Coordinates of C-alpha atoms and ligand atoms in Angstrom, one line a residue:
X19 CA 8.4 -14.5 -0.6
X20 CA 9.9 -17.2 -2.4
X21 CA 13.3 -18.1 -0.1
X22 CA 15.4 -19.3 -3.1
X23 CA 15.8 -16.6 -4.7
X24 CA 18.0 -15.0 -1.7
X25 CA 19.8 -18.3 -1.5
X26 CA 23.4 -16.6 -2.0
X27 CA 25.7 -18.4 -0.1
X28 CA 28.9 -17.2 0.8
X29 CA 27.1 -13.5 0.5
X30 CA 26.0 -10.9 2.5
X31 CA 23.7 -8.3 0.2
X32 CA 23.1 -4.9 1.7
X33 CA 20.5 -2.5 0.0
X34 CA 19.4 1.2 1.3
X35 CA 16.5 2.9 -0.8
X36 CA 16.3 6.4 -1.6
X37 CA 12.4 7.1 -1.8
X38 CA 10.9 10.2 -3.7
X39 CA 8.0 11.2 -2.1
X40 CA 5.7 13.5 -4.1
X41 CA 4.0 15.6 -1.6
X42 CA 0.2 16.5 -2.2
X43 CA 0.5 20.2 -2.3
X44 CA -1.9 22.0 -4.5
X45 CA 1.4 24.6 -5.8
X46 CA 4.5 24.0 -6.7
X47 CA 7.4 24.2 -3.5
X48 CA 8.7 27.8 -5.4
X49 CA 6.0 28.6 -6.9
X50 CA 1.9 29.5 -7.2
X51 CA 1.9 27.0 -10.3
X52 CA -0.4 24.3 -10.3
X53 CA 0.8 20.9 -9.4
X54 CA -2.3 18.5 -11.0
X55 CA -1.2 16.2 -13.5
X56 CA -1.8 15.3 -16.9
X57 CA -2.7 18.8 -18.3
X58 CA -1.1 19.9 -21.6
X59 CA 2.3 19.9 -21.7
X60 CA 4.4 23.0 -20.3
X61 CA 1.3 24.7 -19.4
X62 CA 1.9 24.4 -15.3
X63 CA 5.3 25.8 -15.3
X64 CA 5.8 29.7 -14.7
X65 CA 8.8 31.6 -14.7
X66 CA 9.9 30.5 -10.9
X67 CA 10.0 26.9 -11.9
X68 CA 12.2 27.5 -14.6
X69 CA 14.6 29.8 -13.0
X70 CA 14.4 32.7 -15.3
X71 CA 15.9 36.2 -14.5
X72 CA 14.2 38.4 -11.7
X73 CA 12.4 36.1 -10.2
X74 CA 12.4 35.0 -6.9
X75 CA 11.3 31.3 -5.4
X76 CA 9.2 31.4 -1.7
X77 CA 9.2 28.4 -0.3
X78 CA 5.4 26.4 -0.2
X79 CA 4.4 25.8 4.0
X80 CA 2.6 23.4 3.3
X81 CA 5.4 21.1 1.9
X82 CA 7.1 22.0 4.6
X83 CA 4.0 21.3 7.4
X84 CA 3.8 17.8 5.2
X85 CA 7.9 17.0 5.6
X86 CA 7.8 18.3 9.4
X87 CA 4.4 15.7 9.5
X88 CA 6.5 13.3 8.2
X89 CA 9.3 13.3 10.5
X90 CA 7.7 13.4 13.7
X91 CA 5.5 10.2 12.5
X92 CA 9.4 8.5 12.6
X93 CA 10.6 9.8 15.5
X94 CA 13.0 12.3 13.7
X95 CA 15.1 14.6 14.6
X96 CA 13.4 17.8 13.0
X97 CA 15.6 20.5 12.6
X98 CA 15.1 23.7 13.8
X99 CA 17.2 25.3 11.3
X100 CA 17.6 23.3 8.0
X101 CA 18.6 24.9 4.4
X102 CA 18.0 24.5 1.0
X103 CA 21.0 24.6 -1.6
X104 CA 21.7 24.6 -5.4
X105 CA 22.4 21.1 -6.7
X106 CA 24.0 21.6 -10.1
X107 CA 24.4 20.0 -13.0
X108 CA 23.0 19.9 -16.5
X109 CA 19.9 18.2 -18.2
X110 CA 17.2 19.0 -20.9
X111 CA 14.5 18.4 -18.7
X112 CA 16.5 20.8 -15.7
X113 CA 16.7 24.1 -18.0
X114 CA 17.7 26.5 -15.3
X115 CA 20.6 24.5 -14.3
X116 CA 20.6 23.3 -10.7
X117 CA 17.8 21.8 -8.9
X118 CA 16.5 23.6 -5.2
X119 CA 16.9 20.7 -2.9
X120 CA 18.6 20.4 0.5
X121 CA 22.4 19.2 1.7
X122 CA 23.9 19.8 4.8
X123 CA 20.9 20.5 6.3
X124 CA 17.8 18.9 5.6
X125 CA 14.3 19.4 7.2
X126 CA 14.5 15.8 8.5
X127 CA 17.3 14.4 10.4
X128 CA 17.7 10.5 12.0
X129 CA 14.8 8.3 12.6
X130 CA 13.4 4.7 12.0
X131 CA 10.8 2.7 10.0
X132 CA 10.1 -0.7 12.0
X133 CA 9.3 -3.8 9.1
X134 CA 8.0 -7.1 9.7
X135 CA 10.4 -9.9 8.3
X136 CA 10.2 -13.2 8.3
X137 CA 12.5 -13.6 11.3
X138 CA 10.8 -10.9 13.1
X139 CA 10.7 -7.5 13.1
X140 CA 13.5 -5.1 12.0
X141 CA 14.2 -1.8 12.4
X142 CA 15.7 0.1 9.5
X143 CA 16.9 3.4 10.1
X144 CA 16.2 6.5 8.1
X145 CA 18.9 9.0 7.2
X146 CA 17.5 11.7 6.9
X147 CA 14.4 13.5 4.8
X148 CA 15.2 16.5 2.5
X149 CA 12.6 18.9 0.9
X150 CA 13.4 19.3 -2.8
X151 CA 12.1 20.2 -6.0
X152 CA 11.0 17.7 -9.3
X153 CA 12.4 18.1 -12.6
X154 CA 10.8 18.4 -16.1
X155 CA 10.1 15.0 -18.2
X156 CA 11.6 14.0 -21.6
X157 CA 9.1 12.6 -23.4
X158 CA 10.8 10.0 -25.9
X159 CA 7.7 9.2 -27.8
X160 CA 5.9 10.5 -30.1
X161 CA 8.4 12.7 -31.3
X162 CA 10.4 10.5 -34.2
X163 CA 14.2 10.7 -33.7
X164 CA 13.7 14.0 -31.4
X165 CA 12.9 14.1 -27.6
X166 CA 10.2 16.2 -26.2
X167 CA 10.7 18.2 -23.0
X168 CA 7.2 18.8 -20.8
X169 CA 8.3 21.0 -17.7
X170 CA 4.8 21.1 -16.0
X171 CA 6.5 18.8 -13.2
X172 CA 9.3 21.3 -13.0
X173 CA 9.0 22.4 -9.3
X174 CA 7.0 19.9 -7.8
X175 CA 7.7 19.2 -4.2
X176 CA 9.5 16.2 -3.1
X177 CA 10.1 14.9 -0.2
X178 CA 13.3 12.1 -0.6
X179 CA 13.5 9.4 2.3
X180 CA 16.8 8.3 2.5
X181 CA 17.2 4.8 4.5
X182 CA 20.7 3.5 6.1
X183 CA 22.4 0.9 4.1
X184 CA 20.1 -1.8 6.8
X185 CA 18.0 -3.9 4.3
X186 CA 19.8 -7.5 3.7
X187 CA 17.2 -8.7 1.1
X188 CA 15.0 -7.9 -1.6
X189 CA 12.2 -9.1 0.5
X190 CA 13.3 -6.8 3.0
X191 CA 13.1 -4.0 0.7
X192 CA 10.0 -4.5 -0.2
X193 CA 8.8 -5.0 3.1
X194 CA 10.2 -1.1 4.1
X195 CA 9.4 0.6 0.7
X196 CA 5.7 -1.2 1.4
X197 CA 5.7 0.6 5.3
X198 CA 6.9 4.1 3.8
X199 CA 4.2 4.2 1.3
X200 CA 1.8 2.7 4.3
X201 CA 2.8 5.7 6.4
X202 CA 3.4 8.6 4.1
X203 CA -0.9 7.8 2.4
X204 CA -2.0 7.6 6.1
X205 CA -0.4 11.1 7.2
X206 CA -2.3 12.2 3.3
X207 CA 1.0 14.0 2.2
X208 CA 1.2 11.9 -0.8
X209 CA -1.5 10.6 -2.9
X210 CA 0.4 7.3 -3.5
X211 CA -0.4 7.2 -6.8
X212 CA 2.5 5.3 -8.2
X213 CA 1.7 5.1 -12.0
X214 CA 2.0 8.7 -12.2
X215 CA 5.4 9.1 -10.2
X216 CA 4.3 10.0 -6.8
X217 CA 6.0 7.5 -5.2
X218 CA 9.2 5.8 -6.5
X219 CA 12.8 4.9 -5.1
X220 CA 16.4 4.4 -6.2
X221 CA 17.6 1.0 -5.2
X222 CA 21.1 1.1 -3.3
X223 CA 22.8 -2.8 -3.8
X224 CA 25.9 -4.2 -3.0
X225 CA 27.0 -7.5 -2.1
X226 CA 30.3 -8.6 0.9
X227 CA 31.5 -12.0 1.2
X228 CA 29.4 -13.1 4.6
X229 CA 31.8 -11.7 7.5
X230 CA 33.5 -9.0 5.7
X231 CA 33.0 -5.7 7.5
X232 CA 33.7 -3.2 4.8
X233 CA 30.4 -2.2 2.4
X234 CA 31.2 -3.2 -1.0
X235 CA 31.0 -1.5 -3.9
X236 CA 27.3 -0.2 -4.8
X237 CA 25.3 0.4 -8.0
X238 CA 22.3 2.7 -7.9
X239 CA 19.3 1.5 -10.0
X240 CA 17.0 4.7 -11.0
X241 CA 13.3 5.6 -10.7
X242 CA 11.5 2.4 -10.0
X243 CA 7.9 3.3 -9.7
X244 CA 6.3 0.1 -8.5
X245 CA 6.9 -3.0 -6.0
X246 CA 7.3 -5.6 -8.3
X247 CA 9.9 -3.6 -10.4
X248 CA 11.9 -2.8 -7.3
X249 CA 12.1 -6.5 -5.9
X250 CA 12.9 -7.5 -9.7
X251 CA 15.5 -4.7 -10.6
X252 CA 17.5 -5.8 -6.7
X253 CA 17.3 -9.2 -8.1
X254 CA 18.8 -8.5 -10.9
X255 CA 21.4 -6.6 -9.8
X256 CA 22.4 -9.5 -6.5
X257 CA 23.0 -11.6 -9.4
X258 CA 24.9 -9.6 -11.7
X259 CA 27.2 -8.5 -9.1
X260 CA 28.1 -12.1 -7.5
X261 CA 28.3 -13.5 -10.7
X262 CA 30.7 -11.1 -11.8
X263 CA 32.9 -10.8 -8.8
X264 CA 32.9 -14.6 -8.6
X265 CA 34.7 -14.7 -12.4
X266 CA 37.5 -12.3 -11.3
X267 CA 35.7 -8.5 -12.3
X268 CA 34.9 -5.7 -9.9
X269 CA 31.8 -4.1 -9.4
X270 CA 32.0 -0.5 -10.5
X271 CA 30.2 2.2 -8.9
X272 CA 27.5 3.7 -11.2
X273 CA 23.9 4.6 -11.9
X274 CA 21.9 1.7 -13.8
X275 CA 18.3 2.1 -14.9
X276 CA 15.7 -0.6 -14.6
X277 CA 14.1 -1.4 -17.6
X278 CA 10.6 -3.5 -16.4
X279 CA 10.2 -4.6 -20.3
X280 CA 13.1 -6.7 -20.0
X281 CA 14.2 -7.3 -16.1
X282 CA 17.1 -6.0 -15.9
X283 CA 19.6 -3.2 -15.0
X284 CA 21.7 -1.3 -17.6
X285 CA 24.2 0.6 -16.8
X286 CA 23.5 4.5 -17.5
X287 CA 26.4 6.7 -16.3
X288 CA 29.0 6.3 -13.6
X289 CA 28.4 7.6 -10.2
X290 CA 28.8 11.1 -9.8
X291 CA 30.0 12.3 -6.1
X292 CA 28.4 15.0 -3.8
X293 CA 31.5 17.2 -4.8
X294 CA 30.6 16.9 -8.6
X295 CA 27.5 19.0 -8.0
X296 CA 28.7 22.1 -6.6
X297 CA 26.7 22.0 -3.9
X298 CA 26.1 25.4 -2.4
X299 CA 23.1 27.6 -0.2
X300 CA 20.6 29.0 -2.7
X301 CA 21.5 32.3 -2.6
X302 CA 17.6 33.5 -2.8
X303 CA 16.3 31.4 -0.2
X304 CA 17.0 32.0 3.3
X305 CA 17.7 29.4 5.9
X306 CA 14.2 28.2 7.7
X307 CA 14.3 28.4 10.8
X308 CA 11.0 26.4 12.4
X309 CA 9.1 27.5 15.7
X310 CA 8.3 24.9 18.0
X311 CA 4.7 26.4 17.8
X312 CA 4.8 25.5 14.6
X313 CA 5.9 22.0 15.3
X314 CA 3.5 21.5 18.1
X315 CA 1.0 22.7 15.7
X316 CA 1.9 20.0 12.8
X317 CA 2.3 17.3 15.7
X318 CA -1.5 18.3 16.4
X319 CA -2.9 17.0 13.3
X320 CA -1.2 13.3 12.9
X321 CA -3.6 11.0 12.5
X322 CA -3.6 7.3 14.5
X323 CA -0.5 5.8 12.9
X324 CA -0.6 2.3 11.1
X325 CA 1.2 0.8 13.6
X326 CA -1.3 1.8 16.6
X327 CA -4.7 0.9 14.8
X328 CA -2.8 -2.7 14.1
X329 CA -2.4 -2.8 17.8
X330 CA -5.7 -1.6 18.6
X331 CA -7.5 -3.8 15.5
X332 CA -6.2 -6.9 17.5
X333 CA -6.7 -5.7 21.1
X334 CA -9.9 -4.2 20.8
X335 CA -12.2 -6.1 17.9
X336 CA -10.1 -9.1 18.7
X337 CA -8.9 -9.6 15.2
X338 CA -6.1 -12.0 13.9
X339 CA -2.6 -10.6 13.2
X340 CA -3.7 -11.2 9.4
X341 CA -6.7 -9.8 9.4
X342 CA -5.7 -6.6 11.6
X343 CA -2.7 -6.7 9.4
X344 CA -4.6 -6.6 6.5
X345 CA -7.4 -4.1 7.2
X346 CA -4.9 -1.3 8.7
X347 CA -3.2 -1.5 4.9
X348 CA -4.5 1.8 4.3
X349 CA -6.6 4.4 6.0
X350 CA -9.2 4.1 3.6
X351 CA -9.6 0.5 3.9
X352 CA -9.6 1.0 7.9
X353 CA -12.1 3.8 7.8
X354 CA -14.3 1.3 5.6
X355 CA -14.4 -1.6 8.2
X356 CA -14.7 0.9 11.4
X357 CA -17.7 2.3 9.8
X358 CA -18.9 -1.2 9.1
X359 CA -18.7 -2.9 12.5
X360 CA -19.6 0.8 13.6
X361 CA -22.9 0.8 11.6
X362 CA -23.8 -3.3 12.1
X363 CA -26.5 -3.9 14.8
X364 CA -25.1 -5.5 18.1
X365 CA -25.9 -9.6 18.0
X366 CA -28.7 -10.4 20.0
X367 CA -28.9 -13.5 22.2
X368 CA -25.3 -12.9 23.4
X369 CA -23.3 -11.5 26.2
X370 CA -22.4 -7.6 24.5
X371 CA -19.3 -7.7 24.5
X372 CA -18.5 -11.0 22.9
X373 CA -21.3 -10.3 20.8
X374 CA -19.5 -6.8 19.6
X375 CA -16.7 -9.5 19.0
X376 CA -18.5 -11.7 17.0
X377 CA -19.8 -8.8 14.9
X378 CA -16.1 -7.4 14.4
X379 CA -14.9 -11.1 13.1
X380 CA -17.9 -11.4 10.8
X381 CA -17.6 -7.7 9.4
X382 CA -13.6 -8.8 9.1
X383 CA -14.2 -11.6 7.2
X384 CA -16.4 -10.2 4.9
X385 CA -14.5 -6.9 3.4
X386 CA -11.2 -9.6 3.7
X387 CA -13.3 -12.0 1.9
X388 CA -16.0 -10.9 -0.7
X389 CA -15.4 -7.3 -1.0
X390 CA -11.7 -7.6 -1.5
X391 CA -12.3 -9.8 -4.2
X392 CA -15.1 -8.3 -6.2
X393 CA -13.2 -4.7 -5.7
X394 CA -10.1 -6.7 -7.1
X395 CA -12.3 -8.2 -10.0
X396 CA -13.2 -4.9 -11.1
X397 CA -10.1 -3.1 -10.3
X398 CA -11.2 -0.5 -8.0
X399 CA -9.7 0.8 -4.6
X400 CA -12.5 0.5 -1.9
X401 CA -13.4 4.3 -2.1
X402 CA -14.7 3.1 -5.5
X403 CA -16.5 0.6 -3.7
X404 CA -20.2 0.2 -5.5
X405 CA -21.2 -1.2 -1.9
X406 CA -21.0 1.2 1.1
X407 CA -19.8 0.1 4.8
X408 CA -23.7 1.3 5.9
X409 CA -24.9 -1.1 2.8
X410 CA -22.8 -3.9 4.1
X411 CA -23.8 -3.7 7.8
X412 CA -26.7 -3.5 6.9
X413 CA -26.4 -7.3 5.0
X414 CA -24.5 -8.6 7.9
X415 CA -27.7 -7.9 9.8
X416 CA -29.8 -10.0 7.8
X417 CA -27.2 -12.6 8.0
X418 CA -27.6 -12.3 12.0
X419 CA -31.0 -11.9 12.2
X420 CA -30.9 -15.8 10.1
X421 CA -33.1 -13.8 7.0
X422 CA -30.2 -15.0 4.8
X423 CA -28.0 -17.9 5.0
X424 CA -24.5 -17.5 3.8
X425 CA -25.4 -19.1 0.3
X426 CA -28.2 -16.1 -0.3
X427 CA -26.2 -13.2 1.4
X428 CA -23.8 -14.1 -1.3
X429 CA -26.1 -13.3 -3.7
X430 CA -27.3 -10.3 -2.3
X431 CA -24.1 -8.7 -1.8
X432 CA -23.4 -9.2 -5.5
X433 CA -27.2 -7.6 -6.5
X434 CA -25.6 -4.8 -4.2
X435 CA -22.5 -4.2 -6.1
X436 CA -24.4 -3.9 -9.0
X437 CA -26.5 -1.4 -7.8
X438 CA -29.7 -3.1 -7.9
X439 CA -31.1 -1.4 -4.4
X440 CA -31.0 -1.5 -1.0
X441 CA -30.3 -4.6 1.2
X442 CA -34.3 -5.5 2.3
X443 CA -35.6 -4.2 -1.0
X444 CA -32.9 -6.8 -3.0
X445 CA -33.9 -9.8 0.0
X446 CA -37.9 -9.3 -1.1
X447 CA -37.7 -8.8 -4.6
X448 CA -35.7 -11.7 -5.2
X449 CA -37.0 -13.5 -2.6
X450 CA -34.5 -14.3 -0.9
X451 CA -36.1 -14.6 2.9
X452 CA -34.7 -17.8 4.6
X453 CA -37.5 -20.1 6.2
X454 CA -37.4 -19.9 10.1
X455 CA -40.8 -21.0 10.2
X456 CA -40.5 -24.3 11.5
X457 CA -44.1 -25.6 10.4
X458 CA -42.9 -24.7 6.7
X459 CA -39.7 -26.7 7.2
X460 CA -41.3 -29.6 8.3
X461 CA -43.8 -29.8 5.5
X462 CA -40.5 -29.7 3.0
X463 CA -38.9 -32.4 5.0
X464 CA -41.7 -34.6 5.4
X465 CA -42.0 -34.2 1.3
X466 CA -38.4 -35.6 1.0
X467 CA -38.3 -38.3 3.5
X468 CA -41.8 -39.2 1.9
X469 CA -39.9 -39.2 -1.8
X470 CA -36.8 -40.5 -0.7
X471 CA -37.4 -43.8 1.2
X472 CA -34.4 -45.9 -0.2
X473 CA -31.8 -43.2 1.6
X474 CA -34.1 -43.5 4.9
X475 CA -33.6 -46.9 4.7
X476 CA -30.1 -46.8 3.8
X477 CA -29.6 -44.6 6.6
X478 CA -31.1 -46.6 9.3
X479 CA -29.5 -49.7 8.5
X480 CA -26.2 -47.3 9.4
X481 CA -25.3 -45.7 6.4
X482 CA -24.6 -42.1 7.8
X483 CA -23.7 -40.7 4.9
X484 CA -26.8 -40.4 3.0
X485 CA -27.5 -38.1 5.8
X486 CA -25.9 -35.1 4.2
X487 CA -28.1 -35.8 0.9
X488 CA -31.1 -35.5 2.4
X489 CA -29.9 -32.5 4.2
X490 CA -28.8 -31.3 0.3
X491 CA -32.4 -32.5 -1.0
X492 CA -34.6 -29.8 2.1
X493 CA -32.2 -27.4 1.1
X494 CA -32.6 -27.7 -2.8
X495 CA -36.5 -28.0 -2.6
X496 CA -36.5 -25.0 -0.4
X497 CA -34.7 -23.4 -3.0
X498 CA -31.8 -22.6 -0.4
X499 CA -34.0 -20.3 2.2
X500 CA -34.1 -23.5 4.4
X501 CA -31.7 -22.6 7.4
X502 CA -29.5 -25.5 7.4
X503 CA -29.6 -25.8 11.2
X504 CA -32.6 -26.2 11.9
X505 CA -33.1 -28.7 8.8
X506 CA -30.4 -31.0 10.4
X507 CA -32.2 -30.8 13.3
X508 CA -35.6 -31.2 12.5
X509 CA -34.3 -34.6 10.0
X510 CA -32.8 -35.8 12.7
X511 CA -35.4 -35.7 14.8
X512 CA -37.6 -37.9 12.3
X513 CA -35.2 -40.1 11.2
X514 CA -34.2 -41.2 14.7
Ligands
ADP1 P1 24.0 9.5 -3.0 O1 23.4 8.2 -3.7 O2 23.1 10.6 -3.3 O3 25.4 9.7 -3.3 P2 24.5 8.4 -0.3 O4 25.9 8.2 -0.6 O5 24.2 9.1 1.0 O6 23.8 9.3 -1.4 O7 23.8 7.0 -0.3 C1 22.5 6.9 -0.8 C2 21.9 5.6 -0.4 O8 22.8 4.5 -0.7 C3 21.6 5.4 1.0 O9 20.3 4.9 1.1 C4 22.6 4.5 1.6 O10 22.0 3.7 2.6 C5 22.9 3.6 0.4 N1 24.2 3.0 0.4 C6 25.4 3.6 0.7 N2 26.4 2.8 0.5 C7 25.9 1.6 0.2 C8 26.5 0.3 -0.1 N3 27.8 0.1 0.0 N4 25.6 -0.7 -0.4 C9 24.3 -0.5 -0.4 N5 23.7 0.7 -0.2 C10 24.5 1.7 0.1
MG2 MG1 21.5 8.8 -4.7

């Protein structure tokens, strides 16, 4: 993270994120209406979701398994009896009037998210987690000089994180908003997809002269749907503030929206309060009381947490901090290099459990290396990967067994993405077998010293350097199947 751009001296900025976690239920939280998206507009909402007369919401358990999942994963308080209550207030996109969510009760009570700064790591606590439902979308395009209304997200569960006021950066931010989404696609109760809404935050800034204990005064900026937005909009707003407390104004507490067009903040409405909703129990939903069976039941199906399989990464395949940091990013990408170093032939020649060691490095550096790029080259996750973890152990054999060098697995990894075959069938038909057999290495090395008798001499009179082009010239006439190891050694042994 560039460090000049928190260079704000004289100030303290504070920042707490509200997050909007769309769980991955297949209904609605009210209602049996489907929750996939992109169909045709307002054909996934029924009556529940818009609130019509007679009907009568039921509350989805499996949002309610997915918040309980969530909560334990922090070390939350989960309450045993939590409630959900009318929020209400007017919008196009909000036609029954009041959304469902939860107030002075929600499902999730006090826990913590720990983040890795730059000075260290930092815990940032978590309010509390509330179970509530989506609203409709205006739909500004298309539509000249009128707005459209889609309500198919109308009663789509959310789950809203709310962090303490604990971040003092944008980095920071980032760094927690990067853990939550981490934690909540590992646990599988949101499908992280960010384009499409699943996961987006309100960012919470305000800025204190350094030493002042009082908060100042904060701005919320609205519905930022992506990292770089929300390190961008907190920017934006550090610098707007400071500037305009330092010529004499006051910051006023409202509700901006980030517009990622231009980079900034604009200001949208002023801040309602709690009061100004109305806040009251939904009348047709009872208060929930959980079971501990039923939390000891949810608490049986979390999954290894990020935070463990770093640990265990490091401790037991001896990775880096990097590398374990980078290949416990997701679950998917974890899975991918388990099944790797889990499919890869033990070394031979080696002592097992260094050699397990060695494998774990080399499959490391390989999905951190090649795969990561290609997949980035074509844009695709790693479950889109062309080349399976079994495919790639199976290359990293070949490269252990000294069939390929790392110049020619190269080229048969990339004969794998494209989906040319299998790893032996790609190594023969291209012919791609490195020469181990000595006898044929000699013959190619005897050729080149034969044609080359200016370097020999250069290199006997003490010129050491032309050593590496005759190492270059084996390797060339062998068309790269040489292993350079033995070449070295076997010119050596001549030249001397
Ligand atoms: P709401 O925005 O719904 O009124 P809260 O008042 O509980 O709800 O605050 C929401 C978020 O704003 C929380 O994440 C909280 O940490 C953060 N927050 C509250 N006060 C400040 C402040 N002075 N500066 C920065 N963040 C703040
Ligand atoms: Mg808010």
């Amino acid at each position: 993270m560039n460090s000049a751009k928190n260079n704000t001296p004289g100030w303290e900025v504070v920042i707490g994120l509200e997050v909007h976690t769309q769980l991955k239920t297949a209904s609605k939280i009210f209602s049996g209406a489907s929750t996939a998206f992109g169909s045709e507009p307002n054909t996934q909402a029924c009556a529940v979701d818009l609130g019509l007369p007679g009907v009568l919401p039921v509350a989805n358990l499996e949002a309610v398994r997915m918040a309980v999942k969530f909560g334990l994963a922090i070390d939350a308080n989960i309450n045993r009896t939590n409630v959900f209550a009318r929020k209400n207030y007017f919008y196009p996109d909000l036609p029954k009037g009041y959304q469902i969510s939860q107030m002075e009760l929600p499902i999730v009570g006090e826990g913590s998210l720990a983040i890795n700064t730059e000075k260290g790591e930092k815990i940032i606590g978590i309010t509390r987690a509330h179970l509530e439902e989506d609203a409709g979308k205006s739909l500004h395009e298309d539509f000249h000089g009128m707005t459209g209304i889609d309500l198919n997200r109308a009663g789509t569960p959310l789950l809203e994180i709310v962090s303490e006021p604990d971040m003092r950066s944008s980095a920071e931010a980032v760094a927690y908003l990067r853990k939550l989404y981490s934690l909540v696609t590992y646990l599988e109760i949101c499908d992280g997809n960010m384009q499409e809404g699943s996961f987006r935050c309100d960012a919470n800034v305000s800025v204190r002269p350094v030493g002042q204990k009082e908060l100042g005064t904060r701005t919320e900026s609205k519905n930022i749907n992506s990292f770089r937005f929300v390190e961008r909009a907190i920017e934006y707003e550090i610098e707007r503030q400071i500037d305009l407390i330092e010529d004499g104004g006051t910051v006023v507490q409202e509700t901006r929206l980030y517009d990622p067009d231009k980079h900034e903040t604009r200001s949208m409405r002023s801040k309602e309060e709690a009061h100004d909703y109305r806040y009251f129990p939904d009348p047709d939903l009872p208060p929930m009381l959980l079971e501990e069976s039923f939390i000891d039941g949810v608490r049986g199906t979390l999954p290894e947490l990020p935070e463990a399989k770093y640990t265990r990464f490091i401790e037991s395949y001896n990775l880096s901090v990097e590398d374990a940091a980078q290949l416990t990013v997701s679950r998917p990408i974890a899975d991918y290099y388990e099944q790797v170093v889990e499919a890869t032939q033990p070394s031979t020649n080696a002592s097992t459990n260094t050699a397990t060691q060695a494998d774990a490095k080399l499959a490391a550096n390989w999905i951190i290396g090649e795969l990561f790029a290609a997949l980035n080259n074509d844009d695709l996750t790693i479950e889109q990967s062309p080349v399976t973890a079994v495919q790639l152990a199976g290359l990293l054999d070949r490269v252990k067994d000294n069939t390929l060098s790392g110049k020619t697995a190269k080229q048969v990894f990339a004969a794998l993405w494209h989906q040319e075959g299998e790893v032996d069938a790609i190594i023969e038909s291209k012919g791609l077998k490195q020469i181990i057999d000595v006898g044929a290495i000699e013959t190619i090395v005897d050729d080149v010293l034969a044609r080359c008798t200016e370097q020999v001499q250069q290199y006997k009179s003490g010129n050491e350097k032309v050593f590496g082009f005759l190492v270059g010239q084996v390797m060339q006439a062998s068309k790269g199947k040489a292993n350079p190891g033995q070449v070295n050694q076997l010119l050596k042994k001549k030249l001397n």
